[in-house]
C-alpha positions as a LaTeX table, in Angstrom:
\begin{tabular}{lrrr}
\hline
Residue & $x$ (\AA) & $y$ (\AA) & $z$ (\AA) \\
\hline
Unk1 & 133.54 & 50.28 & 145.44 \\
Unk2 & 132.80 & 46.32 & 147.15 \\
Unk3 & 130.72 & 47.92 & 150.01 \\
Unk4 & 128.93 & 49.90 & 147.42 \\
Unk5 & 127.64 & 47.28 & 145.22 \\
Unk6 & 126.84 & 44.86 & 148.10 \\
Unk7 & 124.87 & 47.40 & 150.07 \\
Unk8 & 122.92 & 48.23 & 146.79 \\
Unk9 & 122.18 & 44.55 & 146.30 \\
Unk10 & 119.96 & 44.95 & 149.09 \\
Unk11 & 118.38 & 48.39 & 147.83 \\
Unk12 & 115.64 & 47.96 & 144.69 \\
Unk13 & 117.26 & 47.99 & 141.41 \\
Unk14 & 116.05 & 51.68 & 140.44 \\
Unk15 & 117.87 & 52.48 & 143.55 \\
Unk16 & 121.17 & 50.99 & 142.84 \\
Unk17 & 121.02 & 52.16 & 138.99 \\
Unk18 & 120.85 & 55.70 & 140.05 \\
Unk19 & 123.72 & 54.85 & 142.66 \\
Unk20 & 125.45 & 53.33 & 139.41 \\
Unk21 & 124.90 & 57.00 & 137.53 \\
Unk22 & 125.67 & 58.79 & 140.52 \\
Unk23 & 129.24 & 57.26 & 140.62 \\
Unk24 & 129.61 & 57.06 & 136.92 \\
Unk25 & 128.58 & 60.95 & 136.86 \\
Unk26 & 131.66 & 61.51 & 139.32 \\
Unk27 & 133.88 & 59.17 & 137.35 \\
Unk28 & 133.01 & 61.30 & 134.27 \\
Unk29 & 133.82 & 64.46 & 135.84 \\
Unk30 & 137.04 & 63.80 & 137.35 \\
Unk31 & 137.69 & 62.34 & 133.96 \\
Unk32 & 137.29 & 65.47 & 131.76 \\
Unk33 & 138.83 & 67.70 & 134.69 \\
\hline
\end{tabular}
C-alpha cells in the first residue's frame, strides 16, 4: 500500500482518486464475499 500511495503522488489527483476507488471497490467485494 505504501508504494501505491507514493506512486499515486506523482500522478494527477484525478488518476489517484480512480486508483483509490479501485482499491476500495476490491476491499468491498472481498468484505461482501
